[in-house]
Amino acid sequence: MSTGGRLGAVRNLVVANGVTSFGASVTEFALPLVALTLLDASASTVALLYATSLASQALVSLPVGVWVDRADRARAAVFGLLAGGLVVLAVPALTAGGLLTTGWLFAVAVGVGVTSTVVQVAAQALVPALVGGQQLLSANAGLTFGRSLGTMVGPGAGGIVVGWIGAGFALLVDGVSQLLAALLLVRLRDPAPDRRASDRSRRAAWLGVQVVLADPLLRRILVGTTVFNVSGGLIGSLYFPYAYQDLGLSPIALGIAAMVGNVGLLAGSALAPRVVRRLGLTRAATLSDTIAVASFGLILSASLLSPLVVLAVYEFLFGLSISVFRVSVATLRQERTPDVLQGRVFSTVLLGPMFGAPVGAVLGAVLAGPLGTPGAIAVGLAVGVLSLTPYWLPGWRTEPAPDPAR
């Protein structure tokens, strides 16, 4: 594939990422409201629904990584998009037929988790095969920018769509967006088909784990993001019930706050290359993650001031900082990983956070009763502070990547 063809492929990935992120943000906004408004679910049930989707991602992460490294990564992404679109469209179909139940909603959450993992792993593994060097940093920033642009209007649109046609039918947006993204990528092919993994043994699934455990920086990323996602899973699972029930914000107000957050995501993805070039990958990751954790404290202060304004500020700061962090650690991971193992290493690094998030969500469901929703969120903030430890301890610096063959 020519240089122009590779850059064109990256542009298609960026556009497809933006389209699917728009739809996914609508689902992320609407799915808890489906449970709360159509099925009269409790805050604990919403937290468990969130945990189920994340747990399904964690359970399939390693097998998906192996499959992606053996397959045409572009076709794997298209398959995930087509399957994901059909899964999401089941919710409006069940709603229209009066058949939607809590059990069906949990089944859809599992399907969304599995298909989104396929798309995410395939796309992340494909990028280093298309570009390298400084272009890799720009490509990761572009993907984050596309995702941020898609999600910038998604929550606000989600609030409007929910208010217009109801939460159950709002998921039509996500289903259609995934099918459109699949069309954008259907002609894309993996530029390096000869590097497909040939190891068919059980050991194949553990090669990515071995690379991560042998690399001091990747180990820290794994630990730090896992603990951070315990915090994020706990807080995220209770964020909608807290804002909707405790603060009394409407779906439209929640959508506006989330849309402000996506402006932060967009700004962060645009600034990330400049920040990384000035500070370096490891320092940029440390600073951005610290700001993200600090922003959690604003959620608790929302009850003391104007809830909508405070939550909008929180969403902006979190979006800004987490974009820089994602670009930094993605580029660092890809630079230190052999191409033939990109899928498995990404699946491994993703595995800890995937398990951490549902653990946090379950903790949120357990703690919300005895501590109340604000008390449980305070515990999540404390866990978030703990997640910063790997980045602030001595030794968090760029080192030569170890030889995976050793």
XYZ file of N, CA and C in Angstrom, residues 206-400:
585
model
N -1.166 -16.004 25.458
C -0.395 -15.461 26.579
C 0.830 -14.688 26.136
N 1.102 -14.656 24.831
C 2.267 -13.912 24.377
C 2.139 -12.423 24.696
N 0.940 -11.879 24.507
C 0.719 -10.477 24.842
C 0.915 -10.206 26.319
N 0.444 -11.127 27.153
C 0.624 -10.984 28.605
C 2.102 -10.965 28.950
N 2.881 -11.857 28.317
C 4.312 -11.926 28.605
C 5.028 -10.639 28.214
N 4.651 -10.065 27.084
C 5.277 -8.813 26.650
C 4.988 -7.703 27.657
N 3.736 -7.597 28.109
C 3.365 -6.543 29.052
C 4.081 -6.725 30.386
N 4.124 -7.950 30.889
C 4.764 -8.188 32.180
C 6.278 -7.981 32.123
N 6.873 -8.163 30.936
C 8.319 -7.982 30.797
C 8.722 -6.528 30.611
N 7.766 -5.669 30.290
C 8.063 -4.269 30.007
C 7.695 -3.408 31.215
N 8.657 -2.694 31.836
C 8.360 -1.938 33.058
C 7.335 -0.826 32.857
N 7.335 -0.199 31.693
C 6.363 0.879 31.461
C 4.973 0.329 31.213
N 4.891 -0.734 30.421
C 3.579 -1.322 30.152
C 2.969 -1.905 31.420
N 3.814 -2.449 32.314
C 3.296 -2.940 33.604
C 2.656 -1.812 34.394
N 3.310 -0.675 34.425
C 2.752 0.459 35.178
C 1.453 0.960 34.552
N 1.414 0.992 33.224
C 0.177 1.394 32.556
C -0.946 0.437 32.911
N -0.646 -0.863 32.916
C -1.659 -1.866 33.246
C -2.188 -1.664 34.659
N -1.294 -1.486 35.625
C -1.714 -1.313 37.021
C -2.469 0.005 37.200
N -1.902 1.085 36.681
C -2.517 2.393 36.872
C -3.888 2.500 36.233
N -4.026 2.007 34.996
C -5.330 2.104 34.328
C -6.350 1.154 34.940
N -5.887 0.021 35.469
C -6.824 -0.901 36.129
C -7.433 -0.256 37.362
N -6.578 0.305 38.221
C -7.093 0.939 39.452
C -7.921 2.174 39.094
N -7.468 2.930 38.095
C -8.248 4.096 37.663
C -9.642 3.683 37.207
N -9.742 2.560 36.500
C -11.043 2.127 36.018
C -11.928 1.563 37.116
N -11.325 1.069 38.195
C -12.149 0.734 39.362
C -12.831 2.004 39.865
N -12.047 3.071 39.957
C -12.594 4.363 40.361
C -13.640 4.855 39.368
N -13.267 4.836 38.079
C -14.187 5.319 37.061
C -15.438 4.478 36.955
N -15.301 3.153 37.106
C -16.469 2.283 37.067
C -17.414 2.544 38.217
N -16.852 2.771 39.410
C -17.684 3.071 40.576
C -18.426 4.393 40.376
N -17.691 5.422 40.012
C -18.303 6.741 39.843
C -19.232 6.755 38.635
N -18.786 6.158 37.523
C -19.597 6.167 36.314
C -20.915 5.438 36.469
N -20.915 4.352 37.231
C -22.147 3.585 37.405
C -23.198 4.351 38.200
N -22.748 5.296 39.018
C -23.678 6.049 39.868
C -23.879 7.484 39.401
N -23.173 7.867 38.347
C -23.226 9.258 37.901
C -24.626 9.658 37.446
N -25.245 8.833 36.603
C -26.589 9.158 36.125
C -27.625 9.130 37.248
N -27.660 8.072 38.079
C -28.616 8.100 39.205
C -28.397 9.287 40.138
N -27.124 9.638 40.396
C -26.824 10.776 41.277
C -27.327 12.081 40.674
N -27.009 12.301 39.382
C -27.422 13.548 38.738
C -28.924 13.602 38.516
N -29.518 12.467 38.187
C -30.947 12.418 37.853
C -31.822 12.425 39.106
N -31.424 11.645 40.117
C -32.259 11.485 41.304
C -31.859 12.425 42.441
N -30.554 12.543 42.731
C -30.110 13.365 43.860
C -30.061 14.854 43.512
N -29.575 15.155 42.308
C -29.448 16.562 41.916
C -30.665 17.083 41.165
N -31.517 16.183 40.700
C -32.747 16.579 40.026
C -32.551 17.144 38.627
N -31.467 16.768 37.965
C -31.238 17.257 36.606
C -32.057 16.444 35.600
N -32.547 17.109 34.579
C -33.343 16.460 33.541
C -32.427 15.770 32.537
N -32.960 14.849 31.711
C -32.139 14.234 30.670
C -31.492 15.261 29.733
N -32.213 16.324 29.417
C -31.656 17.345 28.527
C -30.484 18.068 29.210
N -30.626 18.384 30.507
C -29.541 19.030 31.242
C -28.316 18.129 31.315
N -28.545 16.823 31.546
C -27.438 15.870 31.568
C -26.750 15.811 30.207
N -27.554 15.869 29.160
C -26.988 15.854 27.814
C -26.131 17.072 27.538
N -26.563 18.229 28.037
C -25.794 19.464 27.839
C -24.452 19.380 28.559
N -24.473 18.888 29.807
C -23.231 18.759 30.566
C -22.273 17.794 29.872
N -22.816 16.681 29.393
C -21.972 15.700 28.712
C -21.420 16.264 27.407
N -22.203 17.096 26.727
C -21.740 17.694 25.484
C -20.583 18.651 25.752
N -20.633 19.382 26.859
C -19.510 20.243 27.248
C -18.265 19.389 27.484
N -18.474 18.217 28.081
C -17.358 17.307 28.301
C -16.715 16.863 27.005
N -17.534 16.680 26.005
C -16.993 16.251 24.722
C -16.268 17.376 24.000
N -16.602 18.628 24.320
C -15.785 19.744 23.834
C -14.388 19.629 24.451
N -14.334 19.245 25.733
C -13.047 19.009 26.378
C -12.280 17.873 25.721
N -12.977 16.791 25.372
C -12.339 15.688 24.658
C -11.742 16.158 23.345
N -12.510 16.971 22.632
C -12.060 17.483 21.342
C -10.823 18.366 21.514
N -10.867 19.256 22.506
C -9.727 20.140 22.760
C -8.498 19.345 23.183
N -8.709 18.342 24.025
C -7.588 17.521 24.482
C -6.935 16.742 23.366
N -7.751 16.185 22.467
C -7.178 15.424 21.354
C -6.425 16.338 20.395
N -6.881 17.585 20.244
C -6.183 18.534 19.385
C -4.868 18.994 20.013
N -4.848 19.125 21.332
C -3.654 19.599 22.035
C -2.652 18.491 22.331
N -3.097 17.228 22.298
C -2.253 16.120 22.743
C -0.895 16.059 22.041
N -0.815 16.157 20.711
C 0.519 16.093 20.088
C 1.466 17.173 20.591
N 0.936 18.392 20.771
C 1.773 19.494 21.252
C 2.238 19.230 22.687
N 1.328 18.744 23.529
C 1.683 18.461 24.921
C 2.719 17.348 24.995
N 2.527 16.301 24.198
C 3.460 15.172 24.218
C 4.833 15.595 23.717
N 4.884 16.389 22.664
C 6.181 16.820 22.133
C 6.911 17.730 23.113
N 6.165 18.449 23.934
C 6.788 19.355 24.906
C 7.227 18.614 26.170
N 6.389 17.696 26.664
C 6.652 17.029 27.933
C 7.219 15.627 27.787
N 6.989 14.999 26.632
C 7.318 13.580 26.487
C 6.112 12.727 26.830
N 6.138 11.492 26.378
C 4.984 10.610 26.550
C 4.670 10.337 28.022
N 5.703 10.020 28.827
C 5.437 9.629 30.207
C 4.985 10.809 31.068
N 5.610 11.968 30.917
C 5.207 13.131 31.713
C 3.823 13.621 31.310
N 3.520 13.579 30.025
C 2.185 13.982 29.563
C 1.120 13.065 30.148
N 1.422 11.763 30.209
C 0.473 10.813 30.784
C 0.254 11.090 32.272
N 1.331 11.367 33.002
C 1.224 11.623 34.446
C 0.385 12.864 34.734
N 0.703 13.963 34.068
C -0.004 15.218 34.318
C -1.485 15.100 33.952
N -1.774 14.528 32.798
C -3.163 14.448 32.349
C -3.992 13.540 33.238
N -3.420 12.417 33.679
C -4.180 11.510 34.540
C -4.431 12.126 35.905
N -3.488 12.907 36.402
C -3.675 13.585 37.688
C -4.823 14.586 37.618
N -4.902 15.323 36.533
C -5.999 16.279 36.366
C -7.335 15.549 36.267
N -7.347 14.414 35.569
C -8.585 13.644 35.423
C -9.104 13.179 36.779
N -8.207 12.664 37.617
C -8.621 12.200 38.949
C -9.095 13.375 39.799
N -8.378 14.487 39.753
C -8.773 15.656 40.541
C -10.165 16.151 40.154
N -10.518 16.002 38.889
C -11.828 16.497 38.446
C -12.990 15.729 39.058
N -12.750 14.481 39.513
C -13.818 13.711 40.151
C -14.388 14.436 41.375
N -13.520 15.221 42.035
C -13.990 15.926 43.223
C -15.092 16.928 42.929
N -15.153 17.413 41.704
C -16.195 18.373 41.353
C -17.588 17.742 41.377
N -17.678 16.441 41.131
C -18.988 15.776 41.127
C -19.660 15.929 42.480
N -18.882 15.721 43.555
C -19.455 15.819 44.898
C -19.825 17.241 45.272
N -19.095 18.221 44.717
C -19.393 19.615 45.054
C -20.592 20.153 44.281
N -21.132 19.370 43.337
C -22.255 19.848 42.520
C -23.496 20.112 43.356
N -23.654 19.395 44.477
C -24.830 19.599 45.327
C -24.739 20.896 46.122
N -23.541 21.488 46.214
C -23.356 22.710 46.995
C -23.494 23.964 46.149
N -23.283 23.830 44.842
C -23.328 24.985 43.948
C -24.374 24.714 42.864
N -24.251 25.348 41.736
C -25.162 25.096 40.631
C -24.816 23.752 39.999
N -25.684 22.747 40.130
C -25.330 21.400 39.668
C -24.944 21.337 38.199
N -25.711 21.985 37.337
C -25.430 21.900 35.914
C -24.083 22.528 35.579
N -23.790 23.697 36.160
C -22.522 24.383 35.869
C -21.339 23.564 36.363
N -21.427 23.056 37.589
C -20.312 22.294 38.164
C -20.062 21.007 37.382
N -21.136 20.298 37.035
C -20.960 19.065 36.277
C -20.424 19.354 34.873
N -20.801 20.483 34.298
C -20.266 20.844 32.990
C -18.761 21.112 33.076
N -18.322 21.794 34.161
C -16.890 22.035 34.358
C -16.157 20.715 34.554
N -16.740 19.823 35.369
C -16.137 18.504 35.565
C -15.988 17.771 34.236
N -17.048 17.734 33.458
C -17.020 17.018 32.183
C -15.937 17.584 31.268
N -15.791 18.906 31.247
C -14.788 19.534 30.368
C -13.370 19.163 30.806
N -13.072 19.319 32.108
C -11.729 19.021 32.597
C -11.385 17.549 32.417
N -12.344 16.686 32.696
C -12.090 15.261 32.550
C -11.862 14.914 31.076
N -12.690 15.439 30.203
C -12.522 15.165 28.782
C -11.202 15.663 28.245
N -10.805 16.871 28.630
C -9.547 17.454 28.184
C -8.359 16.591 28.588
N -8.326 16.218 29.856
C -7.167 15.491 30.379
C -7.137 14.040 29.919
N -8.290 13.387 29.854
C -8.282 11.973 29.497
C -7.916 11.785 28.028
N -8.203 12.764 27.179
C -7.788 12.665 25.774
C -6.274 12.661 25.655
N -5.613 13.561 26.373
C -4.144 13.611 26.341
C -3.567 12.306 26.880
N -4.155 11.803 27.948
C -3.676 10.546 28.538
C -3.813 9.391 27.554
N -4.954 9.270 26.899
C -5.180 8.161 25.968
C -4.209 8.198 24.793
N -3.989 9.381 24.239
C -3.052 9.494 23.117
C -1.640 9.131 23.574
N -1.254 9.578 24.757
C 0.094 9.324 25.269
C 0.342 7.833 25.469
N -0.565 7.150 26.192
C -0.323 5.745 26.506
C -0.515 4.855 25.273
N -1.424 5.242 24.364
C -1.601 4.449 23.142
C -0.336 4.480 22.291
N 0.233 5.666 22.125
C 1.455 5.786 21.328
C 2.616 5.064 21.994
N 2.726 5.207 23.305
C 3.785 4.530 24.044
C 3.675 3.018 23.893
N 2.471 2.501 24.029
C 2.255 1.050 23.911
C 2.578 0.549 22.504
N 2.090 1.250 21.489
C 2.313 0.812 20.110
C 3.786 0.852 19.730
N 4.518 1.855 20.219
C 5.949 1.968 19.905
C 6.751 0.827 20.513
N 6.271 0.262 21.614
C 7.025 -0.746 22.346
C 6.542 -2.173 22.058
N 5.669 -2.333 21.077
C 5.073 -3.637 20.799
C 5.410 -4.116 19.394
N 5.878 -5.367 19.237
C 6.076 -5.930 17.892
C 4.752 -5.953 17.127
N 4.827 -5.697 15.820
C 3.593 -5.588 15.036
C 2.744 -6.839 15.106
N 3.374 -8.001 15.101
C 2.617 -9.245 15.079
C 1.838 -9.464 16.379
N 2.187 -8.714 17.424
C 1.534 -8.866 18.728
C 0.686 -7.663 19.115
N 0.469 -6.718 18.207
C -0.264 -5.501 18.557
C -1.639 -5.814 19.151
N -2.373 -6.731 18.535
C -3.716 -7.050 19.030
C -3.688 -7.640 20.419
N -2.754 -8.570 20.646
C -2.703 -9.249 21.944
C -2.181 -8.352 23.056
N -1.195 -7.519 22.739
C -0.697 -6.603 23.767
C -1.770 -5.586 24.134
N -2.475 -5.044 23.135
C -3.544 -4.101 23.444
C -4.642 -4.780 24.253
N -4.984 -6.031 23.902
C -6.003 -6.761 24.658
C -5.568 -6.969 26.101
N -4.276 -7.227 26.302
C -3.776 -7.431 27.662
C -3.828 -6.145 28.475
N -3.342 -5.057 27.870
C -3.370 -3.769 28.566
C -4.809 -3.341 28.829
N -5.717 -3.739 27.936
C -7.127 -3.407 28.096
C -7.809 -4.299 29.118
N -7.241 -5.499 29.341
C -7.898 -6.494 30.181
C -8.067 -6.018 31.619
N -6.991 -5.466 32.196
C -7.081 -4.993 33.574
C -8.136 -3.922 33.758
N -8.100 -2.846 32.942
C -9.143 -1.832 33.044
C -10.541 -2.374 32.798
N -10.665 -3.343 31.894
C -11.985 -3.919 31.633
C -12.535 -4.646 32.858
N -11.667 -5.360 33.564
C -12.099 -5.999 34.805
C -12.266 -4.958 35.912
N -11.391 -3.949 35.912
C -11.471 -2.937 36.961
C -12.759 -2.164 36.934
N -13.232 -1.808 35.738
C -14.456 -1.016 35.636
C -15.680 -1.742 36.181
N -15.946 -3.023 35.801
C -17.095 -3.693 36.387
C -16.947 -3.950 37.886
N -15.704 -4.175 38.340
C -15.503 -4.308 39.792
C -15.919 -3.011 40.480
N -15.516 -1.884 39.903
C -15.929 -0.601 40.459
C -17.432 -0.403 40.407
N -18.053 -0.836 39.299
C -19.503 -0.694 39.171
C -20.239 -1.534 40.202
N -19.744 -2.755 40.430
C -20.358 -3.613 41.456
C -20.173 -2.990 42.837
N -18.972 -2.448 43.090
C -18.753 -1.751 44.355
C -19.724 -0.581 44.515
N -19.968 0.115 43.415
C -20.933 1.211 43.465
C -22.314 0.720 43.842
N -22.731 -0.411 43.256
C -24.040 -0.965 43.574
C -24.115 -1.395 45.037
N -23.003 -1.950 45.562
C -22.984 -2.425 46.951
C -22.936 -1.256 47.934
N -22.107 -0.251 47.629
C -21.889 0.854 48.568
C -22.988 1.913 48.533
N -23.740 1.970 47.425
C -24.767 3.009 47.304
C -25.838 2.866 48.376
N -26.097 1.620 48.796
C -27.106 1.409 49.833
C -26.680 1.939 51.187
N -25.616 1.386 51.795
C -25.225 1.830 53.141
C -24.618 3.235 53.198
N -23.896 3.660 52.166
C -23.218 4.955 52.203
C -24.005 6.062 51.517
N -25.004 5.680 50.714
C -25.666 6.664 49.877
C -24.837 6.912 48.624
N -25.476 7.436 47.596
C -24.763 7.661 46.337
C -23.583 8.618 46.501
N -23.715 9.764 47.198
C -22.551 10.645 47.366
C -21.402 9.979 48.121
N -21.724 9.193 49.149
C -20.673 8.505 49.901
C -19.925 7.501 49.050
N -20.659 6.776 48.210
C -20.018 5.803 47.326
C -19.123 6.501 46.305
N -19.555 7.646 45.795
C -18.731 8.399 44.851
C -17.455 8.899 45.530
N -17.538 9.259 46.815
C -16.352 9.687 47.556
C -15.334 8.556 47.654
N -15.804 7.324 47.829
C -14.899 6.176 47.835
C -14.223 6.050 46.471
N -14.992 6.259 45.411
C -14.421 6.211 44.068
C -13.326 7.242 43.866
N -13.491 8.430 44.425
C -12.463 9.467 44.337
C -11.183 9.014 45.028
N -11.310 8.387 46.206
C -10.133 7.916 46.939
C -9.380 6.845 46.141
N -10.122 5.959 45.491
C -9.487 4.934 44.661
C -8.779 5.580 43.473
N -9.373 6.637 42.927
C -8.742 7.346 41.825
C -7.400 7.936 42.209
N -7.307 8.498 43.399
C -6.029 9.040 43.875
C -4.983 7.923 43.968
N -5.410 6.747 44.437
C -4.499 5.598 44.537
C -3.971 5.184 43.162
N -4.786 5.352 42.112
C -4.382 4.927 40.767
C -3.220 5.736 40.206
N -2.933 6.884 40.801
C -1.841 7.732 40.316
C -0.466 7.244 40.768
N -0.442 6.331 41.733
C 0.825 5.885 42.324
C 1.851 5.392 41.297
N 1.483 4.533 40.329
C 2.512 4.034 39.389
C 3.195 5.129 38.582
N 2.511 6.249 38.386
C 3.083 7.311 37.553
C 3.912 8.301 38.354
N 3.683 8.361 39.656
C 4.429 9.307 40.486
C 5.620 8.667 41.194
N 5.658 7.335 41.272
C 6.807 6.672 41.871
C 8.025 6.769 40.954
N 9.234 6.725 41.508
C 10.448 6.776 40.674
C 10.479 5.613 39.671
N 11.047 5.878 38.499
C 11.186 4.832 37.497
C 10.216 4.948 36.343
N 9.250 5.892 36.446
C 8.289 6.074 35.349
C 8.956 6.963 34.298
N 9.717 6.339 33.425
C 10.419 7.043 32.360
C 10.569 6.095 31.185
N 10.856 6.644 30.026
C 11.003 5.827 28.832
C 12.261 4.975 28.923
N 12.101 3.667 28.776
C 13.212 2.731 28.762
C 13.151 1.911 27.476
N 14.277 1.329 27.061
C 14.224 0.455 25.881
C 13.257 -0.692 26.130
